[in-house]
Coordinates of C-alpha atoms in Angstrom, one line a residue:
M28 CA 28.2 -19.1 -18.8
P29 CA 31.3 -17.0 -19.6
L30 CA 31.4 -15.6 -23.1
N31 CA 34.6 -16.0 -25.1
R32 CA 35.3 -14.5 -28.4
R33 CA 34.5 -17.7 -30.3
T34 CA 31.1 -18.4 -28.8
F35 CA 30.2 -14.7 -29.0
L36 CA 31.0 -14.6 -32.8
E37 CA 29.2 -17.8 -33.3
R38 CA 26.1 -16.5 -31.6
S39 CA 26.1 -13.3 -33.5
A40 CA 26.6 -15.1 -36.8
A41 CA 23.8 -17.5 -36.0
A42 CA 21.5 -14.6 -35.1
G43 CA 22.2 -12.9 -38.4
A44 CA 21.8 -16.1 -40.4
G45 CA 18.5 -16.8 -38.6
V46 CA 17.1 -13.5 -39.8
A47 CA 18.3 -14.0 -43.4
L48 CA 16.8 -17.4 -43.8
T49 CA 13.3 -16.6 -42.4
G50 CA 10.3 -14.7 -43.8
A51 CA 8.3 -14.4 -46.9
V52 CA 8.8 -13.0 -50.4
V53 CA 9.1 -9.2 -50.7
A54 CA 5.7 -7.6 -51.1
P55 CA 5.3 -6.7 -54.8
A56 CA 4.8 -3.0 -54.3
E57 CA 7.8 -2.8 -52.0
A58 CA 9.9 -4.8 -54.3
A59 CA 9.2 -2.4 -57.2
Q60 CA 10.0 0.6 -55.0
S61 CA 13.2 -1.1 -53.8
A62 CA 14.3 -1.9 -57.3
T63 CA 13.7 1.5 -58.8
G64 CA 13.3 4.0 -56.0
A65 CA 10.7 6.7 -55.9
A66 CA 13.2 9.3 -57.0
A67 CA 14.6 7.3 -59.9
G68 CA 12.0 8.3 -62.4
N69 CA 12.7 7.0 -65.9
S70 CA 16.5 7.1 -65.5
P71 CA 18.3 4.4 -67.5
H72 CA 20.5 3.8 -64.5
P73 CA 18.1 4.0 -61.5
Q74 CA 19.7 4.3 -58.1
K75 CA 19.4 1.1 -56.0
R76 CA 17.1 1.6 -53.0
Y77 CA 15.6 -0.6 -50.3
A78 CA 13.1 -0.1 -47.5
F79 CA 12.7 -2.1 -44.3
T80 CA 11.2 -1.8 -40.8
V81 CA 12.5 -2.5 -37.4
M82 CA 9.8 -3.1 -34.8
G83 CA 10.5 -2.6 -31.1
T84 CA 8.9 -3.1 -27.7
T85 CA 10.2 -2.4 -24.2
D86 CA 9.4 -2.8 -20.5
L87 CA 7.1 -5.7 -21.1
H88 CA 7.5 -6.7 -17.4
G89 CA 6.1 -10.2 -17.7
N90 CA 2.9 -9.2 -19.6
V91 CA 1.8 -11.9 -22.0
F92 CA -2.0 -11.7 -21.6
N93 CA -4.2 -8.6 -21.5
W94 CA -4.8 -9.4 -17.8
D95 CA -4.2 -7.7 -14.4
Y96 CA -3.3 -10.4 -11.9
F97 CA -3.6 -8.0 -9.0
T98 CA -7.3 -7.4 -9.8
D99 CA -7.9 -10.7 -11.5
H100 CA -9.6 -9.0 -14.4
E101 CA -8.9 -7.9 -17.9
F102 CA -6.4 -5.0 -17.9
D103 CA -7.8 -1.5 -18.2
D104 CA -6.7 2.0 -17.3
K105 CA -8.1 5.5 -17.7
A106 CA -6.8 5.7 -21.3
H107 CA -8.2 2.2 -22.0
N108 CA -4.8 0.8 -22.9
D109 CA -4.3 -2.9 -23.4
V110 CA -1.2 -4.9 -22.5
G111 CA 0.7 -8.0 -23.3
L112 CA 2.6 -9.9 -25.9
A113 CA -0.5 -11.5 -27.3
K114 CA -1.6 -8.1 -28.5
I115 CA 1.9 -7.2 -29.7
S116 CA 1.9 -10.4 -31.7
T117 CA -1.1 -9.4 -33.7
L118 CA 0.4 -6.0 -34.5
V119 CA 3.7 -7.7 -35.5
N120 CA 1.8 -10.1 -37.8
Q121 CA 0.1 -7.2 -39.5
V122 CA 3.3 -5.3 -40.1
R123 CA 5.0 -8.4 -41.5
A124 CA 2.1 -9.1 -43.8
E125 CA 2.3 -5.5 -45.1
K126 CA 6.1 -5.2 -45.3
G127 CA 7.1 -8.7 -46.1
R128 CA 8.6 -10.9 -43.3
K129 CA 12.2 -10.6 -44.8
N130 CA 12.0 -6.8 -44.7
T131 CA 11.5 -6.6 -40.9
L132 CA 13.2 -7.1 -37.6
L133 CA 11.8 -7.3 -34.1
I134 CA 13.8 -6.2 -31.1
D135 CA 13.2 -5.2 -27.4
A136 CA 14.8 -2.8 -24.9
G137 CA 14.6 -4.8 -21.7
D138 CA 12.8 -5.4 -18.4
T139 CA 11.2 -8.6 -19.6
I140 CA 11.0 -11.2 -16.8
Q141 CA 9.7 -9.2 -13.8
G142 CA 6.5 -7.3 -13.1
T143 CA 3.5 -9.6 -13.1
Q144 CA 2.5 -12.5 -10.9
L145 CA 2.9 -14.6 -14.0
A146 CA 6.6 -13.7 -14.1
Y147 CA 6.9 -14.0 -10.3
Y148 CA 5.3 -17.5 -10.3
Y149 CA 7.9 -18.9 -12.7
A150 CA 10.8 -17.3 -10.9
K151 CA 9.8 -18.2 -7.4
I152 CA 6.9 -20.6 -7.1
D153 CA 7.6 -23.0 -10.0
P154 CA 11.0 -21.7 -10.9
I155 CA 12.6 -22.2 -14.3
T156 CA 15.9 -22.9 -12.6
K157 CA 14.8 -26.2 -11.2
K158 CA 15.9 -29.4 -12.9
G159 CA 13.3 -30.3 -15.5
G160 CA 11.5 -27.1 -14.7
P161 CA 9.2 -25.1 -16.9
V162 CA 10.0 -22.8 -19.7
H163 CA 9.5 -19.1 -18.8
P164 CA 6.2 -17.9 -20.4
M165 CA 8.0 -14.8 -21.7
A166 CA 10.5 -17.0 -23.5
V167 CA 7.7 -19.2 -24.9
A168 CA 5.8 -16.1 -26.2
M169 CA 8.8 -14.2 -27.6
N170 CA 10.2 -17.3 -29.3
K171 CA 6.8 -17.9 -31.0
I172 CA 6.5 -14.3 -32.1
G173 CA 10.0 -14.4 -33.5
Y174 CA 12.1 -11.7 -31.7
D175 CA 15.5 -11.1 -33.2
A176 CA 17.3 -9.5 -30.2
V177 CA 16.5 -8.3 -26.8
A178 CA 18.5 -5.9 -24.6
L179 CA 18.9 -6.6 -20.9
G180 CA 16.9 -4.4 -18.5
N181 CA 17.8 -3.7 -14.9
H182 CA 14.8 -5.8 -13.7
E183 CA 16.3 -8.9 -15.4
F184 CA 18.6 -9.1 -12.4
N185 CA 15.9 -8.9 -9.7
Y186 CA 15.7 -12.7 -9.3
G187 CA 19.4 -13.3 -9.4
I188 CA 21.8 -14.3 -12.1
P189 CA 20.8 -18.0 -12.2
V190 CA 17.2 -17.2 -13.1
L191 CA 18.5 -14.8 -15.8
R192 CA 20.9 -17.4 -17.2
A193 CA 18.1 -20.0 -17.3
F194 CA 15.9 -17.5 -19.2
Q195 CA 18.8 -16.8 -21.6
E196 CA 19.1 -20.5 -22.4
Q197 CA 15.4 -20.8 -23.1
C198 CA 15.4 -17.9 -25.6
D199 CA 15.9 -18.4 -29.3
F200 CA 17.2 -14.8 -29.6
P201 CA 20.3 -13.2 -28.0
L202 CA 20.1 -11.2 -24.7
L203 CA 22.4 -8.2 -25.4
G204 CA 24.3 -6.1 -22.9
A205 CA 27.5 -4.4 -24.2
N206 CA 28.0 -2.7 -20.8
A207 CA 27.3 -5.8 -18.7
L208 CA 30.8 -6.9 -18.0
D209 CA 32.3 -9.8 -16.0
A210 CA 33.7 -8.2 -12.8
K211 CA 37.0 -10.1 -13.0
T212 CA 37.8 -10.1 -16.7
L213 CA 35.9 -6.9 -17.8
R214 CA 34.8 -8.8 -20.8
P215 CA 31.2 -8.9 -21.9
A216 CA 29.1 -11.2 -19.7
F217 CA 26.4 -11.3 -22.5
P218 CA 26.6 -10.8 -26.2
P219 CA 27.2 -7.1 -26.8
Y220 CA 25.5 -7.1 -30.2
S221 CA 23.8 -9.2 -32.8
M222 CA 24.2 -8.9 -36.6
H223 CA 21.3 -9.3 -38.9
T224 CA 21.1 -9.6 -42.7
L225 CA 18.1 -8.6 -44.8
P226 CA 18.2 -9.7 -48.5
T227 CA 17.4 -7.1 -51.1
P228 CA 16.1 -7.5 -54.7
Q229 CA 19.4 -5.9 -55.8
G230 CA 21.5 -8.9 -54.6
R231 CA 23.5 -7.0 -52.0
D232 CA 22.1 -7.7 -48.6
V233 CA 21.7 -4.9 -45.9
K234 CA 23.6 -5.7 -42.8
I235 CA 22.1 -4.4 -39.6
A236 CA 23.8 -4.4 -36.2
V237 CA 21.8 -4.2 -33.0
L238 CA 23.9 -3.0 -30.0
G239 CA 22.4 -3.7 -26.6
L240 CA 23.0 -1.4 -23.7
T241 CA 21.6 -1.8 -20.2
N242 CA 21.3 0.5 -17.2
P243 CA 24.4 1.1 -15.0
G244 CA 22.1 1.4 -12.0
I245 CA 22.0 -2.4 -11.7
A246 CA 25.2 -2.2 -9.7
L247 CA 23.3 -0.4 -7.0
W248 CA 19.7 -1.6 -7.3
D249 CA 20.6 -5.3 -7.5
K250 CA 23.9 -5.1 -5.6
A251 CA 23.2 -8.3 -3.7
N252 CA 22.8 -10.2 -6.9
V253 CA 25.7 -8.7 -9.0
S254 CA 28.3 -7.5 -6.6
G255 CA 31.7 -9.1 -7.4
K256 CA 30.2 -10.8 -10.4
M257 CA 29.3 -8.1 -12.9
V258 CA 30.0 -4.4 -13.4
F259 CA 28.0 -1.9 -15.6
P260 CA 29.9 1.0 -17.1
G261 CA 28.2 4.0 -18.7
L262 CA 26.2 3.7 -21.9
E263 CA 28.1 6.4 -23.8
E264 CA 31.4 4.9 -22.9
Q265 CA 30.5 1.4 -24.2
A266 CA 28.7 2.7 -27.2
A267 CA 31.8 4.6 -28.2
V268 CA 33.8 1.3 -28.1
W269 CA 31.3 -0.8 -30.0
V270 CA 29.7 1.3 -32.7
P271 CA 33.0 1.8 -34.6
K272 CA 33.7 -1.9 -34.4
L273 CA 30.3 -2.7 -35.8
R274 CA 30.8 -0.3 -38.7
S275 CA 34.2 -1.8 -39.4
M276 CA 32.6 -5.2 -39.5
G277 CA 30.4 -4.0 -42.4
A278 CA 27.3 -2.9 -40.6
D279 CA 25.3 -0.7 -43.0
V280 CA 22.8 0.3 -40.3
V281 CA 23.5 0.5 -36.5
I282 CA 20.5 0.4 -34.1
V283 CA 21.0 0.7 -30.4
S284 CA 18.5 -1.0 -28.0
A285 CA 19.0 0.9 -24.8
H286 CA 17.4 0.2 -21.5
S287 CA 17.9 3.8 -20.5
G288 CA 15.6 6.8 -20.7
S289 CA 16.2 9.8 -23.0
N290 CA 16.2 12.8 -20.7
G291 CA 19.7 12.7 -19.4
T292 CA 18.7 12.6 -15.7
S293 CA 19.1 10.3 -12.8
S294 CA 16.8 9.7 -9.9
W295 CA 19.7 8.4 -7.8
G296 CA 21.7 11.6 -7.5
D297 CA 25.3 11.2 -6.6
Q298 CA 24.8 7.5 -5.7
L299 CA 24.9 6.6 -9.4
P300 CA 28.2 7.3 -11.1
Y301 CA 26.8 7.1 -14.6
V302 CA 23.8 8.8 -16.1
E303 CA 20.7 6.6 -15.7
N304 CA 18.7 8.0 -18.6
A305 CA 21.4 8.4 -21.2
A306 CA 19.9 7.4 -24.6
A307 CA 19.8 10.9 -25.9
L308 CA 23.4 11.5 -24.8
V309 CA 24.5 8.3 -26.6
A310 CA 22.8 9.7 -29.8
E311 CA 24.4 13.1 -29.4
Q312 CA 27.9 12.0 -28.5
V313 CA 28.6 8.7 -30.3
P314 CA 28.8 9.0 -34.2
G315 CA 27.6 6.1 -36.4
I316 CA 24.2 5.4 -34.8
D317 CA 21.1 5.5 -37.0
A318 CA 18.4 4.9 -34.4
I319 CA 17.8 4.1 -30.7
L320 CA 15.0 2.0 -29.2
V321 CA 14.6 3.6 -25.8
G322 CA 13.4 1.8 -22.6
H323 CA 13.4 2.1 -18.8
A324 CA 11.5 5.4 -18.4
H325 CA 8.0 3.9 -19.1
A326 CA 7.3 6.9 -21.4
E327 CA 5.7 7.0 -24.8
I328 CA 7.9 8.8 -27.4
P329 CA 6.7 8.0 -30.9
E330 CA 9.7 9.9 -32.5
Y331 CA 12.4 12.1 -31.1
R332 CA 15.4 13.3 -33.1
V333 CA 18.8 14.1 -31.7
K334 CA 21.6 15.6 -33.8
N335 CA 25.0 14.0 -33.4
K336 CA 27.6 16.6 -32.4
E337 CA 30.3 15.1 -34.6
T338 CA 28.5 14.3 -37.8
G339 CA 25.5 16.7 -37.6
K340 CA 23.2 13.8 -38.6
D341 CA 19.9 13.1 -36.9
V342 CA 19.6 10.0 -34.8
V343 CA 15.9 8.8 -34.5
L344 CA 14.8 7.7 -31.0
S345 CA 11.5 6.1 -30.1
E346 CA 10.1 4.6 -26.9
P347 CA 7.0 2.6 -27.0
A348 CA 4.8 2.6 -23.9
K349 CA 5.3 -0.1 -21.2
W350 CA 3.8 -3.5 -20.9
G351 CA 3.1 -4.0 -24.6
Q352 CA 0.8 -1.1 -24.9
R353 CA 2.6 0.2 -28.0
L354 CA 4.8 -1.2 -30.8
T355 CA 7.5 1.1 -32.2
L356 CA 8.1 1.0 -36.0
F357 CA 11.4 2.4 -37.3
D358 CA 11.0 2.8 -41.0
F359 CA 14.3 3.0 -43.0
E360 CA 15.0 3.8 -46.6
V361 CA 18.5 3.1 -47.7
V362 CA 20.3 3.9 -51.0
W363 CA 23.3 2.2 -52.6
E364 CA 26.3 4.6 -52.7
K365 CA 29.9 3.8 -53.3
G366 CA 29.7 0.1 -52.6
S367 CA 27.5 0.2 -49.5
W368 CA 24.0 0.9 -48.3
I369 CA 23.5 4.4 -46.8
V370 CA 20.5 5.5 -44.7
E371 CA 18.7 8.1 -46.7
K372 CA 15.7 8.4 -44.6
A373 CA 14.6 7.2 -41.2
G374 CA 11.5 7.8 -39.1
A375 CA 9.6 6.3 -36.2
R376 CA 6.0 5.9 -35.1
V377 CA 4.0 3.8 -32.7
L378 CA 1.1 1.5 -33.0
N379 CA -1.5 1.0 -30.2
S380 CA -2.1 -2.5 -29.1
N381 CA -5.7 -1.7 -28.0
T382 CA -6.7 -1.6 -31.7
V383 CA -6.2 -5.3 -32.2
P384 CA -7.3 -8.6 -30.6
E385 CA -5.0 -11.0 -28.8
D386 CA -3.2 -13.5 -31.0
P387 CA -4.7 -16.9 -30.2
A388 CA -1.4 -18.5 -31.3
I389 CA 0.1 -16.9 -28.2
T390 CA -2.7 -17.2 -25.7
G391 CA -3.3 -20.8 -26.7
L392 CA 0.4 -21.7 -26.0
L393 CA 0.2 -20.4 -22.4
V394 CA -3.4 -20.9 -21.3
D395 CA -2.4 -23.6 -18.7
E396 CA 0.3 -21.3 -17.2
H397 CA -2.2 -18.5 -17.0
R398 CA -4.7 -20.6 -15.2
K399 CA -2.1 -21.8 -12.7
V400 CA -1.2 -18.3 -11.8
V401 CA -4.8 -17.1 -11.5
A402 CA -5.5 -20.0 -9.1
Y403 CA -2.3 -19.1 -7.1
V404 CA -3.2 -15.4 -6.7
N405 CA -6.7 -16.2 -5.6
Q406 CA -5.6 -18.3 -2.6
V407 CA -7.1 -16.9 0.6
I408 CA -4.5 -16.0 3.3
G409 CA -6.7 -14.2 5.9
H410 CA -9.5 -11.9 6.7
S411 CA -9.9 -8.2 7.2
A412 CA -12.4 -6.5 9.5
A413 CA -12.7 -3.5 7.2
A414 CA -12.1 -2.5 3.6
M415 CA -9.0 -0.5 2.8
S416 CA -8.0 1.4 -0.3
T417 CA -5.1 3.5 -1.7
A418 CA -7.5 5.8 -3.6
D419 CA -6.8 8.7 -1.2
A420 CA -3.3 7.6 0.0
P421 CA -1.3 10.1 -2.1
W422 CA -2.8 12.9 0.1
K423 CA -4.0 11.2 3.3
D424 CA -2.5 8.9 5.8
E425 CA -4.5 5.8 5.0
P426 CA -4.7 2.5 6.9
I427 CA -3.6 0.5 3.9
I428 CA -0.2 2.2 3.8
D429 CA 0.0 1.8 7.6
L430 CA -0.3 -1.9 7.0
I431 CA 2.9 -1.9 5.0
N432 CA 4.7 0.1 7.6
V433 CA 3.4 -2.0 10.5
V434 CA 4.6 -5.2 8.8
Q435 CA 8.0 -3.6 8.0
A436 CA 8.6 -2.2 11.5
E437 CA 7.6 -5.5 13.2
T438 CA 9.9 -7.5 10.9
V439 CA 12.9 -5.2 11.6
R440 CA 12.2 -5.1 15.3
E441 CA 12.1 -8.9 15.5
A442 CA 15.3 -9.1 13.4
L443 CA 17.2 -6.8 15.7
A444 CA 15.9 -8.3 19.0
G445 CA 18.6 -9.1 21.5
G446 CA 21.2 -7.1 19.5
A447 CA 23.1 -3.8 20.0
Y448 CA 20.3 -1.8 18.4
A449 CA 17.3 -3.6 20.0
D450 CA 16.4 -0.7 22.2
L451 CA 16.2 2.0 19.5
P452 CA 12.8 3.0 18.2
V453 CA 11.9 1.6 14.7
L454 CA 10.4 3.9 12.1
S455 CA 9.3 2.8 8.6
Q456 CA 8.7 4.3 5.2
A457 CA 6.2 3.2 2.6
S458 CA 4.9 4.6 -0.8
C459 CA 1.6 4.4 -2.6
F460 CA 2.8 2.2 -5.5
S461 CA -0.7 1.9 -7.0
R462 CA -3.7 4.1 -6.5
T463 CA -6.0 1.2 -7.2
A464 CA -4.8 -1.3 -4.6
R465 CA -7.3 -2.5 -2.1
I466 CA -7.9 -4.9 0.7
P467 CA -11.6 -5.9 0.9
A468 CA -13.6 -6.5 4.0
G469 CA -13.7 -10.3 4.5
E470 CA -11.4 -12.7 2.7
I471 CA -7.9 -11.5 1.7
T472 CA -6.2 -13.2 -1.1
I473 CA -2.6 -13.3 -2.3
K474 CA -3.5 -10.9 -5.1
D475 CA -4.9 -8.4 -2.6
A476 CA -1.8 -8.4 -0.5
A477 CA 0.6 -8.5 -3.5
G478 CA -1.2 -5.6 -5.1
L479 CA 0.1 -3.3 -2.3
Y480 CA 3.7 -4.1 -3.4
P481 CA 4.1 -4.8 -7.1
F482 CA 7.9 -4.5 -7.0
E483 CA 10.4 -7.0 -5.9
N484 CA 11.9 -4.7 -3.3
T485 CA 13.5 -6.2 -0.2
L486 CA 13.7 -4.8 3.4
E487 CA 16.7 -3.2 5.1
A488 CA 17.3 -1.4 8.4
R489 CA 19.4 1.8 8.4
L490 CA 20.5 4.0 11.3
L491 CA 19.4 7.6 11.0
T492 CA 19.3 10.7 13.3
G493 CA 16.3 13.0 14.0
A494 CA 17.9 15.7 11.9
Q495 CA 18.4 13.3 9.0
L496 CA 14.8 12.2 9.2
K497 CA 13.7 15.8 9.0
D498 CA 15.7 16.3 5.8
Y499 CA 14.3 13.1 4.5
L500 CA 10.7 14.2 5.1
E501 CA 11.3 17.7 3.6
Y502 CA 12.7 16.0 0.5
S503 CA 9.7 13.7 0.2
A504 CA 7.3 16.6 0.6
K505 CA 8.4 18.1 -2.7
Y506 CA 5.9 15.7 -4.2
Y507 CA 3.1 18.3 -3.5
V508 CA 2.3 21.3 -5.7
Q509 CA 2.6 24.5 -3.6
T510 CA -1.0 25.6 -2.9
A511 CA -1.7 28.9 -1.2
A512 CA -4.0 29.1 1.8
G513 CA -7.5 29.7 0.7
A514 CA -6.9 28.5 -2.9
P515 CA -9.1 25.7 -4.1
V516 CA -7.6 22.2 -3.8
D517 CA -7.9 19.9 -6.8
T518 CA -6.5 16.4 -5.9
S519 CA -5.9 15.7 -9.6
K520 CA -3.4 18.5 -9.7
L521 CA -2.1 18.4 -6.1
T522 CA 0.6 15.7 -6.4
N523 CA 3.5 14.6 -8.6
A524 CA 5.1 18.1 -8.6
G525 CA 8.2 18.2 -10.8
D526 CA 7.2 14.9 -12.3
T527 CA 7.8 13.1 -9.0
P528 CA 6.2 9.6 -9.3
D529 CA 4.0 8.2 -6.6
Y530 CA 6.6 5.7 -5.7
N531 CA 9.1 8.5 -4.8
Y532 CA 6.8 10.0 -2.1
D533 CA 7.3 8.3 1.3
A534 CA 5.1 8.4 4.3
V535 CA 7.0 7.7 7.5
S536 CA 5.4 5.9 10.5
G537 CA 6.4 6.3 14.1
L538 CA 6.7 10.1 13.9
T539 CA 3.9 12.7 13.7
Y540 CA 4.1 15.7 11.4
D541 CA 2.3 18.1 9.3
I542 CA 3.1 19.0 5.7
D543 CA 2.3 22.6 5.0
I544 CA 1.8 22.8 1.2
A545 CA 1.4 26.5 1.3
K546 CA 5.1 26.8 2.0
P547 CA 8.0 26.3 -0.5
V548 CA 9.9 23.1 -0.9
G549 CA 12.3 22.5 2.0
Q550 CA 10.2 24.4 4.6
R551 CA 7.1 22.2 4.7
I552 CA 7.6 19.8 7.6
V553 CA 6.1 21.3 10.8
N554 CA 5.1 20.0 14.3
L555 CA 7.6 17.1 13.8
S556 CA 7.3 15.0 16.9
F557 CA 8.2 11.6 18.4
E558 CA 6.1 10.2 21.2
G559 CA 4.4 13.5 21.7
K560 CA 7.6 15.6 22.0
P561 CA 9.5 17.7 19.4
L562 CA 11.9 15.5 17.5
D563 CA 15.4 15.6 19.0
P564 CA 17.8 16.2 16.0
A565 CA 20.5 14.0 17.8
A566 CA 18.2 11.1 18.6
R567 CA 19.0 7.8 16.8
F568 CA 16.4 5.7 15.1
V569 CA 16.3 2.4 13.2
F570 CA 14.7 3.1 9.8
A571 CA 12.9 0.2 8.0
V572 CA 13.4 1.0 4.3
N573 CA 13.2 -0.9 1.0
N574 CA 16.4 -1.7 -0.9
Y575 CA 15.5 0.7 -3.7
R576 CA 15.4 3.6 -1.4
A577 CA 18.4 2.4 0.6
S578 CA 20.5 2.1 -2.5
G579 CA 19.8 5.7 -3.5
G580 CA 16.5 5.3 -5.4
G581 CA 14.8 8.7 -5.6
A582 CA 17.9 10.4 -4.4
F583 CA 16.5 10.8 -0.9
P584 CA 19.1 12.4 1.4
H585 CA 21.2 10.4 4.0
V586 CA 19.7 7.0 3.7
A587 CA 22.0 5.5 1.1
G588 CA 25.1 6.5 3.1
A589 CA 23.6 5.5 6.5
Q590 CA 24.9 2.5 8.4
Q591 CA 23.1 -0.8 7.4
L592 CA 22.0 -2.7 10.5
W593 CA 20.2 -5.5 8.8
A594 CA 19.0 -6.7 5.4
N595 CA 16.7 -9.4 4.2
S596 CA 16.6 -11.2 0.8
E597 CA 12.8 -11.8 1.0
E598 CA 10.6 -9.6 -1.1
I599 CA 8.5 -7.2 1.1
R600 CA 5.5 -8.4 -0.9
N601 CA 6.0 -11.9 0.5
T602 CA 6.7 -10.6 4.0
I603 CA 3.3 -8.9 3.9
I604 CA 1.6 -12.1 2.6
Q605 CA 3.3 -14.2 5.4
W606 CA 2.4 -11.6 8.0
V607 CA -1.3 -11.7 7.1
R608 CA -1.2 -15.5 7.0
A609 CA 0.3 -15.6 10.4
K610 CA -2.2 -13.2 11.9
G611 CA -5.2 -14.9 10.2
S612 CA -7.3 -11.8 10.6
I613 CA -6.4 -8.1 10.7
D614 CA -8.3 -5.0 11.9
P615 CA -7.3 -1.5 10.8
A616 CA -8.7 -0.2 14.0
V617 CA -5.9 -1.9 15.8
F618 CA -2.9 -0.9 13.7
A619 CA -3.8 2.2 11.8
S620 CA -3.1 5.7 13.0
V621 CA -3.0 9.2 11.5
D622 CA 0.7 10.2 11.7
W623 CA 0.8 12.9 9.1
K624 CA -1.6 15.3 7.4
L625 CA -1.5 18.1 4.8
T626 CA -2.0 21.6 6.2
R627 CA -1.9 25.3 5.0
N628 CA -0.9 27.7 7.7
G629 CA -1.8 25.2 10.4
V630 CA -5.3 24.5 8.9
P631 CA -5.8 20.9 7.7
V632 CA -6.5 20.5 4.0
F633 CA -8.7 17.5 4.4

């Protein structure tokens, strides 16, 4: 679906018109404030003022219901958060009732169609791409709630461009991506922006532009899906192109919806030519932006102000928590000056979705889809001789992580059989993606196996040397907080040093090693051996690794530049499910082994 200037302008105009024509009458109190202004007093010529609110979500990741499909129970976590668009809908309805429908907009900052088994089911099992196929549940829910614009996230591309285009066609709102360009023409492959008009009691409408920016890491993370088709330049670069255009088109207020965190860092090191988390840099470097809805980082930032270097004005940033746990409210007050509306005051806050019930208008629309997916994830695929859990996996070599590594190593070994690299030993990496994943003793269902691997990562084989693997393991071991010998060990404080997430700590099977957490980062891997002998730095190994890591995810050394020997398009999650199905029954006593342990001066920690 190439986007030419005519269709782009038509879409933008339609989006703006749609906002202008919907909603309710301005709330009486607000209309009075808008007409006179709090600061106008009894002046015979009161200054024209108007207030409106822009609501925002991000990183919904396929959550409609307050449900965890990997446990098949209502969602809950330690903070007792709730999730899902059905909860968000209730909050949105409350805000619209308070503010007046015509005085609000609702936008999102991306990562919409991947993350739950509900989203997976309608991408892979009963795909929305098939002729006469279903409408994606996220499109159904977001259309019903009345979203005005949604930015593209990097996970929108996980299932390939055809699925994304099918989703785009099903949405009543535009999918925005000013820095998602056609690789051949370098023109926008999606609408860069949408323009929205809010009517005021003064007769002069407020014109609000929403600029969508996505993450340039897509070019690496979903290379197989986008290479040669789309390119993704930096956020600051494209914002600097589009914001002046939006102002020249008459935008009174410019809001950026950016699928990019705010801290200016990148977890991909030199592999990513643009800053991954660039939202604050956009605010600082590009004049003319009033607010930025931040996504991608899965953080909660109610309000964060960044001063623009050129204008000296504050730009308000806010990131609501992932999965529909929070709803951001940007509250704007504008004043009429010299023939246009000027932002006089702007602030942000978040609402918690666990304070409200699910909206039955949303759950009722999708109850059949929900039931289908619940039935799907409860299909039995095999049996386990013993229960396995990830509860201790961040600090112990647990059988449940060994299961991932065994499946990956066997899959790669079979793929390379009979080829030039068939005789090389195969090693494998795996992370603890969830500390609540478990395989029960007895029946194993799809949800049990899928819970081990909640991401759509695929499997690759790379060629590494012993010396490179030593560097890889040293880098991984930075995950642990340095803890002196003899000091008490508190597992709640032992991991995630330097804010390293669990998914960026790798256990490697096929080698044996100790991690001395009393030593500083870079000097922790000791007794590194292969088949009982010290690891030869020059020895060559096949490394089974997920595509996230292979493309530079986590900035691990060597692997991204290593020779690719093989790659698969099947999700590792499905490979695990198929492996368990083929085996019929599994026994940790057969495949599990303790390859690594934490030590301090040679003494095991556990």
